[in-house]
Coordinates of C-alpha atoms and ligand atoms in Angstrom, one line a residue:
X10 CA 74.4 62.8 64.2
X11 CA 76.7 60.5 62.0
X12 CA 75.0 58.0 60.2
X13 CA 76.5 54.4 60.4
X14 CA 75.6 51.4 58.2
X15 CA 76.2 48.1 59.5
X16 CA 76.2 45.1 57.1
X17 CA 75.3 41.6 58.9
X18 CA 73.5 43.5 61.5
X19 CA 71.1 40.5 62.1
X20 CA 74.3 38.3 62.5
X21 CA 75.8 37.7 65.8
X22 CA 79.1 40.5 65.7
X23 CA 76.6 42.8 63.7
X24 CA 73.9 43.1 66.3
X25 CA 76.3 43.2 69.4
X26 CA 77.8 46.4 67.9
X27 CA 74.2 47.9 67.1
X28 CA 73.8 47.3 71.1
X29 CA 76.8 48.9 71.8
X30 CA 75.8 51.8 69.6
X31 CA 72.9 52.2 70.9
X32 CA 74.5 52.7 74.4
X33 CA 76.5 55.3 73.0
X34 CA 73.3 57.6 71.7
X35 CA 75.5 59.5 69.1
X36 CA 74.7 57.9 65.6
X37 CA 71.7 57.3 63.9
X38 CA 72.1 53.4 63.2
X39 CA 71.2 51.7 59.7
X40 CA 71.4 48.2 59.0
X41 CA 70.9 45.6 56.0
X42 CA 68.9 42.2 55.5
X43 CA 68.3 39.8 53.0
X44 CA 64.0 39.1 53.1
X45 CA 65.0 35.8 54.7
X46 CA 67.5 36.4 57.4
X47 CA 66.9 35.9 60.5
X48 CA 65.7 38.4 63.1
X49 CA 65.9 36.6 66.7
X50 CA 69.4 38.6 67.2
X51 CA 67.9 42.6 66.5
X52 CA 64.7 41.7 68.0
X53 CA 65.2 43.8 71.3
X54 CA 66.0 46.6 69.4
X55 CA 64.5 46.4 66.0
X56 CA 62.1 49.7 66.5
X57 CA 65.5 51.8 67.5
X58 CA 67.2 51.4 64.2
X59 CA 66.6 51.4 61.1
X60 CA 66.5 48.3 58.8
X61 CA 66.5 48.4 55.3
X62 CA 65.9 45.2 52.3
X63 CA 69.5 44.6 50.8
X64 CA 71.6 41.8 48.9
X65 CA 75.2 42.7 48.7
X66 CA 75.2 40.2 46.3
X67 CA 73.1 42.3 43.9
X68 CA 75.0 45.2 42.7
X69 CA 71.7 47.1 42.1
X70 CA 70.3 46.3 45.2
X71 CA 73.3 47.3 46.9
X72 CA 73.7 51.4 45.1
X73 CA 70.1 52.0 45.5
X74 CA 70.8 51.1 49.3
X75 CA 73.6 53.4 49.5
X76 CA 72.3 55.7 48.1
X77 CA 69.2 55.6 50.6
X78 CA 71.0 56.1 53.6
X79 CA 74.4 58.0 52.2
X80 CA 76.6 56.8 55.3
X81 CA 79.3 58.7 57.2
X82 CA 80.7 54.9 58.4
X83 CA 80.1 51.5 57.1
X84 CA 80.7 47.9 59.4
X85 CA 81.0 45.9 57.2
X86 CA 80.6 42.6 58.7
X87 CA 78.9 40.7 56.6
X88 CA 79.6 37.3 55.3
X89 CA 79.4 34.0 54.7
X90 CA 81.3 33.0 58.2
X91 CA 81.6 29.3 59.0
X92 CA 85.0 27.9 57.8
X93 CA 83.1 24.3 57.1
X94 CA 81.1 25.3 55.0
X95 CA 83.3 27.1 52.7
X96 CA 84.6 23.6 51.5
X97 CA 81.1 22.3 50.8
X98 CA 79.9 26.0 48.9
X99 CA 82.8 27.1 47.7
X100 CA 81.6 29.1 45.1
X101 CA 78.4 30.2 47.3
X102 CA 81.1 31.5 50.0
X103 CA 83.4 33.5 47.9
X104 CA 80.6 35.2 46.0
X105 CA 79.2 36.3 49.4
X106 CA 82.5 37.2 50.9
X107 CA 84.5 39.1 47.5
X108 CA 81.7 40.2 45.3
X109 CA 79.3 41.3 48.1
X110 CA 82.4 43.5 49.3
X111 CA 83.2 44.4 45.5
X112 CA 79.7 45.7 45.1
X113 CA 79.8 47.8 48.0
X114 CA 83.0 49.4 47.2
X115 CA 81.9 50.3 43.9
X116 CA 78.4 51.5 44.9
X117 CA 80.5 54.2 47.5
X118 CA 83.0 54.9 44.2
X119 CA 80.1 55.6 41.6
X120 CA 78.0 57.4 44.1
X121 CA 80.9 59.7 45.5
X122 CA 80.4 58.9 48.9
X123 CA 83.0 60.6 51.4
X124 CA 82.3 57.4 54.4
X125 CA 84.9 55.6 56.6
X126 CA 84.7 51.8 55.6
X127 CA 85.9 49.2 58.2
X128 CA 86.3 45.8 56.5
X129 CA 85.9 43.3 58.8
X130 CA 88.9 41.0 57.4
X131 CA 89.8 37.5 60.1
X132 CA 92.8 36.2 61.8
X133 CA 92.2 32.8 59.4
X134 CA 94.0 34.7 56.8
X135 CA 97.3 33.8 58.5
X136 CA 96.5 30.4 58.0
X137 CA 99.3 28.0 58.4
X138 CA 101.7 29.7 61.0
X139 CA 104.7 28.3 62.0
X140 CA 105.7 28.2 65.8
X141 CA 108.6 31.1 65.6
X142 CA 105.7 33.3 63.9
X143 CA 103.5 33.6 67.1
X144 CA 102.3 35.6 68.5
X145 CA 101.5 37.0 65.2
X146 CA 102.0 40.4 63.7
X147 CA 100.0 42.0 60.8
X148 CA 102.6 41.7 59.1
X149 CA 103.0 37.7 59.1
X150 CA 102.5 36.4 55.5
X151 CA 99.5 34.7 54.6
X152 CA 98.8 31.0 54.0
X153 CA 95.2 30.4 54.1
X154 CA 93.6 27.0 54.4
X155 CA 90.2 27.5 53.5
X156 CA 88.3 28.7 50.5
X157 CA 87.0 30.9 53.3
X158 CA 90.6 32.1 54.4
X159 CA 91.0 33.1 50.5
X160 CA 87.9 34.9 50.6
X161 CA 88.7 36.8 53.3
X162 CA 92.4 37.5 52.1
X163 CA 90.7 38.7 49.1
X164 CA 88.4 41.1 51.2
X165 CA 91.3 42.4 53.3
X166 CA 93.5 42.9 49.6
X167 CA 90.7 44.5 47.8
X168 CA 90.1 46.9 51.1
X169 CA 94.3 48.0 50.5
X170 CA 94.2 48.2 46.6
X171 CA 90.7 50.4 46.8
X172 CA 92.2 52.5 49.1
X173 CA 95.5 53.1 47.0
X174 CA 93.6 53.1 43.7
X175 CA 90.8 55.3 44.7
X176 CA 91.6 56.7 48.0
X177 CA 88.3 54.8 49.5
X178 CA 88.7 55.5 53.2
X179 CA 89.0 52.2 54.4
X180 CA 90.5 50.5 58.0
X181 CA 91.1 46.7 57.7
X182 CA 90.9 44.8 61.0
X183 CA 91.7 41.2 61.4
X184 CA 89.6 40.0 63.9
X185 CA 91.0 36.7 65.6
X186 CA 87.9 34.4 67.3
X187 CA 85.6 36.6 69.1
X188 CA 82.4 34.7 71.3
X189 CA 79.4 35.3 73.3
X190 CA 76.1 35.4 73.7
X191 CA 73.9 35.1 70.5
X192 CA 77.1 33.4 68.8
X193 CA 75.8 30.7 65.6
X194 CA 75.2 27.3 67.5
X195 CA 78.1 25.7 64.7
X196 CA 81.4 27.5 66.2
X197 CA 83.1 25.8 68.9
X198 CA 82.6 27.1 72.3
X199 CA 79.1 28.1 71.2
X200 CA 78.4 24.3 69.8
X201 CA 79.7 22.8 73.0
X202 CA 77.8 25.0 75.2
X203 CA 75.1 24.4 73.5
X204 CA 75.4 20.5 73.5
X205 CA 75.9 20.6 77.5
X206 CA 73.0 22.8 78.2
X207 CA 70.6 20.2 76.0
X208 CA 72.4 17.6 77.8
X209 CA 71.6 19.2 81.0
X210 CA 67.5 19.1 80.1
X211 CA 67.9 15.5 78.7
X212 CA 67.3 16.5 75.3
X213 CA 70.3 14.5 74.5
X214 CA 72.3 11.6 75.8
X215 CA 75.5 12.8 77.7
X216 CA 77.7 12.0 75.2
X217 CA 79.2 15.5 73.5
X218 CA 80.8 15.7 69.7
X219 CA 83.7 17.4 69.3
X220 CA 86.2 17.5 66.2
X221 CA 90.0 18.7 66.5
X222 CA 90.6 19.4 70.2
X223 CA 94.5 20.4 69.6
X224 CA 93.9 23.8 67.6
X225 CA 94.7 26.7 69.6
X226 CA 92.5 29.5 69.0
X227 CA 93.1 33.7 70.6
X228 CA 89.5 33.9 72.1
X229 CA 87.9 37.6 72.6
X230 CA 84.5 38.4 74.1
X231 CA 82.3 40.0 71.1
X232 CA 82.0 42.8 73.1
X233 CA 85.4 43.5 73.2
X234 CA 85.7 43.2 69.8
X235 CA 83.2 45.0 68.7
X236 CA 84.5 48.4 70.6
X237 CA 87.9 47.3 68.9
X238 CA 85.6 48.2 65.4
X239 CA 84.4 51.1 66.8
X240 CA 87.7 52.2 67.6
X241 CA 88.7 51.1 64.3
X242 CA 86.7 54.0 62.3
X243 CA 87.2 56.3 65.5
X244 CA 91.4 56.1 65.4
X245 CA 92.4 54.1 62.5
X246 CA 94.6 55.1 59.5
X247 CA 93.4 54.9 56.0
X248 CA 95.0 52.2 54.3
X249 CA 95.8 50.1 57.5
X250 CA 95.4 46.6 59.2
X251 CA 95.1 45.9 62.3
X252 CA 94.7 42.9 64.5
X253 CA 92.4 42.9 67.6
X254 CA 92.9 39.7 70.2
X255 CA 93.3 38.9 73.4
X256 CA 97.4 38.3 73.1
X257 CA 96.8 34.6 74.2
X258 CA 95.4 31.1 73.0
X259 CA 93.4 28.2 74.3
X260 CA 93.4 24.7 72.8
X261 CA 90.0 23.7 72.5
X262 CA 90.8 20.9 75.0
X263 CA 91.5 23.9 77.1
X264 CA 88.0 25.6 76.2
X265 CA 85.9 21.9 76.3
X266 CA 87.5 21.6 79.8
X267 CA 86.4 24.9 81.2
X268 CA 82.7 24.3 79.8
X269 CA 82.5 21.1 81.3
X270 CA 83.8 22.4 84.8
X271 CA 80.4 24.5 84.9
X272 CA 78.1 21.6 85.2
X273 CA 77.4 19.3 87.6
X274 CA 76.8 16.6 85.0
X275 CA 78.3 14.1 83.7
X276 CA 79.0 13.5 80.2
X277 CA 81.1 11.4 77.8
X278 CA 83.1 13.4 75.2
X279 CA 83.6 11.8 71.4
X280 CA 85.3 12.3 68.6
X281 CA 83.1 13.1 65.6
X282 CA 85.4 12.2 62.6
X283 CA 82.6 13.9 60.6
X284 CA 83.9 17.5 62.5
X285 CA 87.6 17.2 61.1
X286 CA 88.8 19.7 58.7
X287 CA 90.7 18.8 55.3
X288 CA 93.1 21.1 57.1
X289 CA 92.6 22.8 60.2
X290 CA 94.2 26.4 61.3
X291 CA 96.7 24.7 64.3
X292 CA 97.5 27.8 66.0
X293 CA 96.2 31.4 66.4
X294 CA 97.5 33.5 68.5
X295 CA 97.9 37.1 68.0
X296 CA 99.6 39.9 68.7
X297 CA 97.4 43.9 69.0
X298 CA 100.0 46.0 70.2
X299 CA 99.9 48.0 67.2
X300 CA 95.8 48.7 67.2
X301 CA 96.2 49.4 71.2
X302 CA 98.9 51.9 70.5
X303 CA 96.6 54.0 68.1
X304 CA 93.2 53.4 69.8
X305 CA 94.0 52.4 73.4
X306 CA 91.9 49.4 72.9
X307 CA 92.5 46.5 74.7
X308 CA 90.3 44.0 75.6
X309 CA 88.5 43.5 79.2
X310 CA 86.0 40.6 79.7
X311 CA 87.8 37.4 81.0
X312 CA 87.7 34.8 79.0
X313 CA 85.6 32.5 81.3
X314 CA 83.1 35.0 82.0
X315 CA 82.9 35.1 77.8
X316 CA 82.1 30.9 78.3
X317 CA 79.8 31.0 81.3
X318 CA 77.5 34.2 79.6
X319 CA 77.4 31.6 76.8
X320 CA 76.4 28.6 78.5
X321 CA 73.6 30.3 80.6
X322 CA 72.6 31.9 77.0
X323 CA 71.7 28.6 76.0
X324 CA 70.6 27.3 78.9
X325 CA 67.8 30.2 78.8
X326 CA 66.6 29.1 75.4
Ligands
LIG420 N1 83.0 24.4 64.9 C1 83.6 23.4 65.6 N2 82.9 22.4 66.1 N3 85.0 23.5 65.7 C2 85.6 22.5 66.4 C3 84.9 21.5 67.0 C4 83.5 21.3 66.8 O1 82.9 20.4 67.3 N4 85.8 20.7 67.6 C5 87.0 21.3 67.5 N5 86.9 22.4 66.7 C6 88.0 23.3 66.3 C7 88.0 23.6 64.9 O2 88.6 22.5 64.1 C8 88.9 24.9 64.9 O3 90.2 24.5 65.0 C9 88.5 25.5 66.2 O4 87.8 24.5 67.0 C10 87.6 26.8 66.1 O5 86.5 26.5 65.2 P1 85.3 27.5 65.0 O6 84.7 27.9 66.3 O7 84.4 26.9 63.9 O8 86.0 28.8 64.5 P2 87.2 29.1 63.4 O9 88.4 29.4 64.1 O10 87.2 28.1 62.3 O11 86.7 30.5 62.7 C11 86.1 31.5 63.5 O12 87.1 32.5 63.8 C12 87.6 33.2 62.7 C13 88.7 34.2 63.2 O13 89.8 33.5 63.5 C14 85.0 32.1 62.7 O14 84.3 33.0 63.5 C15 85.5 32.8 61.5 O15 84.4 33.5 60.8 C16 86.5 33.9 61.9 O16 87.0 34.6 60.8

């Protein structure tokens, strides 16, 4: 049985690809925490895998780990993942994001471990794109516009050099917005879902906050995406980057608009000048023919089935 290490298993992409694992019955699944993460996400399946104390932030912490479980493949999908908050901790967000990532390579280097890595690198990395660059190709040059957008330029650069230096077999994807159940209440569709579903139980006037509606943002269900990883360590080439997307974008009018068209109430939507960005990622579209044409991957679930899983999600909490 191959034994795969997910990082950020307790987080929302982590523990949807532990469930997809676990439907798969062909790898014995390992996963990190920090003492205080939380656990509501893994709780259905905590007893089936097995979860070990780690800081990626602690080089220490982080070999003796490694050298615990000795993985065949490693998700890494940890990190600090809220674009916000990345201009209010900086420092806090590129620690998590480069050295975490630094500490795991090195750990695999010094301990001579012969694993697949996938580095779970983000479309935000593209940054400012200009309308004759969509849809984008991996190949677009990137102009982030958020210390988390160099943080994860510096993931997706350190995964290329460590595979040229040291031959560390590592598959970079750039994942563009992925959503769904279980998805932190702080990202969009997730935050307005949430919003209309307290609304709904009158645990909140009907009045719902929203921030830049004119970004445009290539939306994937989470369970897509997290097959796309799969597929990643499965089919993909040492070295290589790949993007995994839908192929089209929604504004977040667009997305605000389809939420609200699944309830019955009514409700007053206002700008929060509080949830503006110093500068906002406009337009994200992508383009995955090159990850389809080496893994056959392409993504299933309708985007509105994506919105209406996470609406009754909340509504059930
Ligand atoms: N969060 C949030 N809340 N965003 C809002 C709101 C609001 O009330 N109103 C409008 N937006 C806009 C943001 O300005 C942004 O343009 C867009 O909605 C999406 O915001 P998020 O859902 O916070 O996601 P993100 O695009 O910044 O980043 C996500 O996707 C990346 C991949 O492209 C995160 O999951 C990142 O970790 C990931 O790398």
């Amino acid at each position: 049985m191959r034994r795969v290490l997910v990082t950020g298993v307790t987080g929302f992409a982590g523990s949807h690809l532990a469930d997809y694992m676990l439907t798969r019955n062909d790898c014995e699944i390992f996963g990190i925490r920090r003492w205080r993460s939380r656990t509501e996400n893994i709780e259905h399946f905590q007893d089936r895998i097995a979860l070990l104390e780690c800081d990626l932030r602690d080089a220490t912490s982080t070999r003796d780990t490694l050298e615990k479980v000795r993985p065949d493949w490693i998700f890494h999908l940890a990190a600090q993942s809220f674009v916000p908050t990345s201009w209010i901790a900086p420092t806090e967000s590129l620690t998590t994001n480069i050295l975490g990532q630094l500490n795991l390579f090195e750990a695999v280097r010094h301990l001579g471990l012969k694993c697949r890595i996938q580095l779970a690198c983000s479309s935000e990395e593209y940054g400012m794109v200009h309308a004759d660059e969509v849809p984008i190709k991996e190949t677009n040059p990137l102009r982030p516009l958020s210390p988390y957008a160099v943080s994860k330029v510096a993931q997706d650069m350190l995964g290329y050099q460590y595979w040229m230096s040291w031959k560390i077999d590592i598959v970079r994807t750039r994942g563009f917005n992925h959503e769904g159940p279980r998805r932190g209440p702080v990202f969009v569709a997730s935050d307005f879902a949430k919003q209309i579903a307290d609304i709904e139980k009158g645990r909140r006037p009907p009045v719902l906050s929203v921030g830049n509606l004119d970004a445009r943002r290539d939306f994937t269900d989470v369970r897509d995406t997290v097959k796309g990883y799969w597929l990643a360590l499965e089919k993909g080439e040492a070295g290589e980057v790949y993007n995994i997307c839908s192929g089209r974008s929604w504004s977040i009018r667009e997305v605000l608009d389809l939420l609200l068209g699944m309830t019955k109430v009514k409700i007053e939507v206002r700008q929060d000048p509080a949830r503006l960005r110093p500068s906002d990622v406009m337009v994200l579209e992508g383009d995955y023919s090159k990850f389809a044409k080496v893994t056959g991957w392409k993504p299933v679930i309708p985007f509105e089935q994506t919105l209406r899983d996470m609406l009754e999600f909340w509504r059930s909490r």
